[in-house]
Amino acid sequence: MDSSRLHAALDAIYTCCTPAGSLEESLKAIDMSPSDTALVSRLAAWVLNVAPLGPLPMSPDEAIALAERVHKNMGAR
């Protein structure tokens, strides 16, 4: 299911976080580009407030690519 794939992408991104309190606070602690920060915020808002209903904030492929970029960026530190 597409909504499950988006949720899994956010979970993958969240694994990069150091615990900083709430999900939003933890996600803010990740060093990301401004565009990826906006995408992660949109994805998190959808997962927390809308999922599994549509419309999806992005395609599953876009969400997976976003998670891969975050992981790659964290590995480059």
mmCIF file of N, CA and C in Angstrom:
data_model
loop_
_atom_site.group_PDB
_atom_site.id
_atom_site.type_symbol
_atom_site.label_atom_id
_atom_site.label_comp_id
_atom_site.label_asym_id
_atom_site.label_seq_id
_atom_site.Cartn_x
_atom_site.Cartn_y
_atom_site.Cartn_z
ATOM 1 N N MET A 1 0.844 -1.166 0.000
ATOM 2 C CA MET A 1 0.000 0.000 0.000
ATOM 3 C C MET A 1 0.900 1.243 0.000
ATOM 4 N N ASP A 2 0.586 2.213 -0.827
ATOM 5 C CA ASP A 2 1.415 3.405 -0.952
ATOM 6 C C ASP A 2 1.557 4.167 0.363
ATOM 7 N N SER A 3 0.489 4.259 1.125
ATOM 8 C CA SER A 3 0.574 4.997 2.387
ATOM 9 C C SER A 3 1.540 4.318 3.353
ATOM 10 N N SER A 4 1.599 3.004 3.337
ATOM 11 C CA SER A 4 2.541 2.272 4.189
ATOM 12 C C SER A 4 3.979 2.540 3.775
ATOM 13 N N ARG A 5 4.213 2.679 2.489
ATOM 14 C CA ARG A 5 5.565 2.958 2.001
ATOM 15 C C ARG A 5 6.006 4.358 2.436
ATOM 16 N N LEU A 6 5.092 5.317 2.414
ATOM 17 C CA LEU A 6 5.437 6.659 2.872
ATOM 18 C C LEU A 6 5.733 6.665 4.367
ATOM 19 N N HIS A 7 4.947 5.945 5.116
ATOM 20 C CA HIS A 7 5.172 5.850 6.562
ATOM 21 C C HIS A 7 6.530 5.206 6.828
ATOM 22 N N ALA A 8 6.868 4.166 6.071
ATOM 23 C CA ALA A 8 8.156 3.493 6.243
ATOM 24 C C ALA A 8 9.312 4.433 5.896
ATOM 25 N N ALA A 9 9.123 5.277 4.903
ATOM 26 C CA ALA A 9 10.171 6.244 4.541
ATOM 27 C C ALA A 9 10.410 7.219 5.688
ATOM 28 N N LEU A 10 9.335 7.691 6.316
ATOM 29 C CA LEU A 10 9.504 8.585 7.465
ATOM 30 C C LEU A 10 10.188 7.851 8.610
ATOM 31 N N ASP A 11 9.834 6.605 8.840
ATOM 32 C CA ASP A 11 10.503 5.816 9.877
ATOM 33 C C ASP A 11 11.999 5.703 9.593
ATOM 34 N N ALA A 12 12.364 5.507 8.328
ATOM 35 C CA ALA A 12 13.769 5.404 7.952
ATOM 36 C C ALA A 12 14.490 6.726 8.209
ATOM 37 N N ILE A 13 13.822 7.829 7.924
ATOM 38 C CA ILE A 13 14.414 9.146 8.174
ATOM 39 C C ILE A 13 14.580 9.363 9.673
ATOM 40 N N TYR A 14 13.572 8.980 10.420
ATOM 41 C CA TYR A 14 13.591 9.176 11.872
ATOM 42 C C TYR A 14 14.733 8.409 12.536
ATOM 43 N N THR A 15 15.154 7.290 11.940
ATOM 44 C CA THR A 15 16.265 6.528 12.520
ATOM 45 C C THR A 15 17.565 7.325 12.496
ATOM 46 N N CYS A 16 17.636 8.363 11.668
ATOM 47 C CA CYS A 16 18.826 9.232 11.627
ATOM 48 C C CYS A 16 18.846 10.226 12.783
ATOM 49 N N CYS A 17 17.747 10.368 13.472
ATOM 50 C CA CYS A 17 17.609 11.387 14.509
ATOM 51 C C CYS A 17 18.216 10.938 15.824
ATOM 52 N N THR A 18 18.758 11.908 16.535
ATOM 53 C CA THR A 18 19.076 11.670 17.931
ATOM 54 C C THR A 18 17.837 12.090 18.713
ATOM 55 N N PRO A 19 17.475 11.351 19.724
ATOM 56 C CA PRO A 19 16.269 11.713 20.464
ATOM 57 C C PRO A 19 16.341 13.157 20.977
ATOM 58 N N ALA A 20 15.377 13.949 20.570
ATOM 59 C CA ALA A 20 15.362 15.362 20.980
ATOM 60 C C ALA A 20 13.993 15.761 21.491
ATOM 61 N N GLY A 21 13.216 14.803 21.902
ATOM 62 C CA GLY A 21 11.869 15.109 22.360
ATOM 63 C C GLY A 21 10.848 14.598 21.369
ATOM 64 N N SER A 22 10.043 15.498 20.849
ATOM 65 C CA SER A 22 8.988 15.108 19.927
ATOM 66 C C SER A 22 9.567 14.744 18.565
ATOM 67 N N LEU A 23 8.749 14.133 17.724
ATOM 68 C CA LEU A 23 9.159 13.806 16.366
ATOM 69 C C LEU A 23 9.613 15.061 15.632
ATOM 70 N N GLU A 24 8.839 16.133 15.744
ATOM 71 C CA GLU A 24 9.181 17.376 15.049
ATOM 72 C C GLU A 24 10.525 17.918 15.507
ATOM 73 N N GLU A 25 10.772 17.900 16.821
ATOM 74 C CA GLU A 25 12.051 18.389 17.353
ATOM 75 C C GLU A 25 13.208 17.515 16.887
ATOM 76 N N SER A 26 12.987 16.210 16.862
ATOM 77 C CA SER A 26 14.034 15.293 16.416
ATOM 78 C C SER A 26 14.357 15.502 14.942
ATOM 79 N N LEU A 27 13.332 15.688 14.125
ATOM 80 C CA LEU A 27 13.560 15.888 12.698
ATOM 81 C C LEU A 27 14.291 17.196 12.433
ATOM 82 N N LYS A 28 14.034 18.215 13.242
ATOM 83 C CA LYS A 28 14.722 19.498 13.078
ATOM 84 C C LYS A 28 16.209 19.376 13.368
ATOM 85 N N ALA A 29 16.602 18.366 14.125
ATOM 86 C CA ALA A 29 18.005 18.190 14.489
ATOM 87 C C ALA A 29 18.829 17.581 13.356
ATOM 88 N N ILE A 30 18.183 17.093 12.303
ATOM 89 C CA ILE A 30 18.898 16.506 11.177
ATOM 90 C C ILE A 30 19.370 17.627 10.258
ATOM 91 N N ASP A 31 20.614 17.546 9.831
ATOM 92 C CA ASP A 31 21.170 18.527 8.901
ATOM 93 C C ASP A 31 20.734 18.160 7.489
ATOM 94 N N MET A 32 19.776 18.922 6.943
ATOM 95 C CA MET A 32 19.249 18.675 5.604
ATOM 96 C C MET A 32 19.215 19.976 4.830
ATOM 97 N N SER A 33 19.120 19.851 3.517
ATOM 98 C CA SER A 33 18.943 21.041 2.684
ATOM 99 C C SER A 33 17.577 21.641 2.991
ATOM 100 N N PRO A 34 17.402 22.928 2.712
ATOM 101 C CA PRO A 34 16.088 23.544 2.947
ATOM 102 C C PRO A 34 14.955 22.842 2.193
ATOM 103 N N SER A 35 15.214 22.402 0.978
ATOM 104 C CA SER A 35 14.149 21.731 0.230
ATOM 105 C C SER A 35 13.809 20.376 0.844
ATOM 106 N N ASP A 36 14.827 19.622 1.288
ATOM 107 C CA ASP A 36 14.547 18.339 1.934
ATOM 108 C C ASP A 36 13.889 18.538 3.293
ATOM 109 N N THR A 37 14.261 19.590 4.004
ATOM 110 C CA THR A 37 13.614 19.900 5.282
ATOM 111 C C THR A 37 12.122 20.130 5.071
ATOM 112 N N ALA A 38 11.776 20.864 4.026
ATOM 113 C CA ALA A 38 10.364 21.118 3.727
ATOM 114 C C ALA A 38 9.644 19.826 3.368
ATOM 115 N N LEU A 39 10.297 18.966 2.586
ATOM 116 C CA LEU A 39 9.673 17.692 2.209
ATOM 117 C C LEU A 39 9.480 16.788 3.419
ATOM 118 N N VAL A 40 10.472 16.727 4.292
ATOM 119 C CA VAL A 40 10.352 15.897 5.499
ATOM 120 C C VAL A 40 9.232 16.432 6.389
ATOM 121 N N SER A 41 9.134 17.741 6.508
ATOM 122 C CA SER A 41 8.056 18.337 7.315
ATOM 123 C C SER A 41 6.690 17.994 6.738
ATOM 124 N N ARG A 42 6.584 18.070 5.428
ATOM 125 C CA ARG A 42 5.307 17.744 4.772
ATOM 126 C C ARG A 42 4.973 16.270 4.968
ATOM 127 N N LEU A 43 5.972 15.405 4.821
ATOM 128 C CA LEU A 43 5.766 13.967 5.015
ATOM 129 C C LEU A 43 5.363 13.674 6.456
ATOM 130 N N ALA A 44 6.065 14.276 7.411
ATOM 131 C CA ALA A 44 5.748 14.038 8.827
ATOM 132 C C ALA A 44 4.345 14.528 9.166
ATOM 133 N N ALA A 45 3.980 15.684 8.655
ATOM 134 C CA ALA A 45 2.632 16.212 8.925
ATOM 135 C C ALA A 45 1.571 15.277 8.371
ATOM 136 N N TRP A 46 1.818 14.742 7.199
ATOM 137 C CA TRP A 46 0.844 13.818 6.598
ATOM 138 C C TRP A 46 0.751 12.547 7.445
ATOM 139 N N VAL A 47 1.900 11.975 7.821
ATOM 140 C CA VAL A 47 1.899 10.740 8.609
ATOM 141 C C VAL A 47 1.181 10.948 9.934
ATOM 142 N N LEU A 48 1.426 12.071 10.587
ATOM 143 C CA LEU A 48 0.840 12.323 11.904
ATOM 144 C C LEU A 48 -0.631 12.717 11.855
ATOM 145 N N ASN A 49 -1.059 13.380 10.795
ATOM 146 C CA ASN A 49 -2.395 13.975 10.795
ATOM 147 C C ASN A 49 -3.373 13.441 9.761
ATOM 148 N N VAL A 50 -2.882 12.784 8.731
ATOM 149 C CA VAL A 50 -3.766 12.411 7.627
ATOM 150 C C VAL A 50 -3.728 10.920 7.317
ATOM 151 N N ALA A 51 -2.563 10.318 7.385
ATOM 152 C CA ALA A 51 -2.376 8.923 6.975
ATOM 153 C C ALA A 51 -3.410 8.016 7.624
ATOM 154 N N PRO A 52 -3.887 7.062 6.913
ATOM 155 C CA PRO A 52 -3.521 6.614 5.580
ATOM 156 C C PRO A 52 -4.348 7.248 4.464
ATOM 157 N N LEU A 53 -5.097 8.269 4.771
ATOM 158 C CA LEU A 53 -5.948 8.888 3.760
ATOM 159 C C LEU A 53 -5.132 9.708 2.772
ATOM 160 N N GLY A 54 -5.714 9.941 1.612
ATOM 161 C CA GLY A 54 -5.081 10.778 0.592
ATOM 162 C C GLY A 54 -5.537 12.195 0.737
ATOM 163 N N PRO A 55 -5.004 13.055 -0.043
ATOM 164 C CA PRO A 55 -3.966 12.757 -1.029
ATOM 165 C C PRO A 55 -2.605 12.592 -0.361
ATOM 166 N N LEU A 56 -1.775 11.787 -0.991
ATOM 167 C CA LEU A 56 -0.423 11.578 -0.495
ATOM 168 C C LEU A 56 0.392 12.849 -0.732
ATOM 169 N N PRO A 57 1.310 13.172 0.171
ATOM 170 C CA PRO A 57 2.104 14.390 0.005
ATOM 171 C C PRO A 57 3.179 14.261 -1.072
ATOM 172 N N MET A 58 3.490 13.020 -1.454
ATOM 173 C CA MET A 58 4.481 12.730 -2.487
ATOM 174 C C MET A 58 4.304 11.278 -2.883
ATOM 175 N N SER A 59 4.934 10.878 -3.952
ATOM 176 C CA SER A 59 4.855 9.481 -4.364
ATOM 177 C C SER A 59 5.745 8.632 -3.457
ATOM 178 N N PRO A 60 5.474 7.336 -3.393
ATOM 179 C CA PRO A 60 6.354 6.470 -2.615
ATOM 180 C C PRO A 60 7.803 6.531 -3.094
ATOM 181 N N ASP A 61 8.011 6.606 -4.400
ATOM 182 C CA ASP A 61 9.371 6.688 -4.922
ATOM 183 C C ASP A 61 10.066 7.968 -4.470
ATOM 184 N N GLU A 62 9.327 9.074 -4.426
ATOM 185 C CA GLU A 62 9.903 10.337 -3.941
ATOM 186 C C GLU A 62 10.246 10.243 -2.456
ATOM 187 N N ALA A 63 9.391 9.597 -1.684
ATOM 188 C CA ALA A 63 9.639 9.442 -0.250
ATOM 189 C C ALA A 63 10.859 8.570 0.005
ATOM 190 N N ILE A 64 11.006 7.518 -0.771
ATOM 191 C CA ILE A 64 12.163 6.636 -0.620
ATOM 192 C C ILE A 64 13.439 7.380 -1.007
ATOM 193 N N ALA A 65 13.397 8.144 -2.097
ATOM 194 C CA ALA A 65 14.567 8.933 -2.506
ATOM 195 C C ALA A 65 14.933 9.958 -1.434
ATOM 196 N N LEU A 66 13.936 10.555 -0.819
ATOM 197 C CA LEU A 66 14.171 11.512 0.271
ATOM 198 C C LEU A 66 14.879 10.820 1.429
ATOM 199 N N ALA A 67 14.391 9.658 1.826
ATOM 200 C CA ALA A 67 15.024 8.912 2.922
ATOM 201 C C ALA A 67 16.461 8.546 2.569
ATOM 202 N N GLU A 68 16.698 8.158 1.329
ATOM 203 C CA GLU A 68 18.049 7.816 0.901
ATOM 204 C C GLU A 68 18.973 9.037 0.963
ATOM 205 N N ARG A 69 18.473 10.217 0.551
ATOM 206 C CA ARG A 69 19.288 11.432 0.617
ATOM 207 C C ARG A 69 19.637 11.779 2.061
ATOM 208 N N VAL A 70 18.663 11.653 2.950
ATOM 209 C CA VAL A 70 18.922 11.961 4.366
ATOM 210 C C VAL A 70 19.969 11.012 4.920
ATOM 211 N N HIS A 71 19.820 9.717 4.644
ATOM 212 C CA HIS A 71 20.790 8.744 5.137
ATOM 213 C C HIS A 71 22.173 9.009 4.561
ATOM 214 N N LYS A 72 22.231 9.311 3.276
ATOM 215 C CA LYS A 72 23.519 9.595 2.634
ATOM 216 C C LYS A 72 24.163 10.828 3.256
ATOM 217 N N ASN A 73 23.372 11.869 3.487
ATOM 218 C CA ASN A 73 23.871 13.085 4.089
ATOM 219 C C ASN A 73 24.396 12.820 5.502
ATOM 220 N N MET A 74 23.706 12.019 6.256
ATOM 221 C CA MET A 74 24.134 11.712 7.620
ATOM 222 C C MET A 74 25.430 10.898 7.615
ATOM 223 N N GLY A 75 25.611 10.047 6.614
ATOM 224 C CA GLY A 75 26.827 9.240 6.508
ATOM 225 C C GLY A 75 28.030 10.070 6.089
ATOM 226 N N ALA A 76 27.781 11.216 5.454
ATOM 227 C CA ALA A 76 28.870 12.063 4.976
ATOM 228 C C ALA A 76 29.465 12.913 6.088
ATOM 229 N N ARG A 77 28.850 12.921 7.246
ATOM 230 C CA ARG A 77 29.330 13.729 8.367
ATOM 231 C C ARG A 77 30.590 13.175 8.950
#
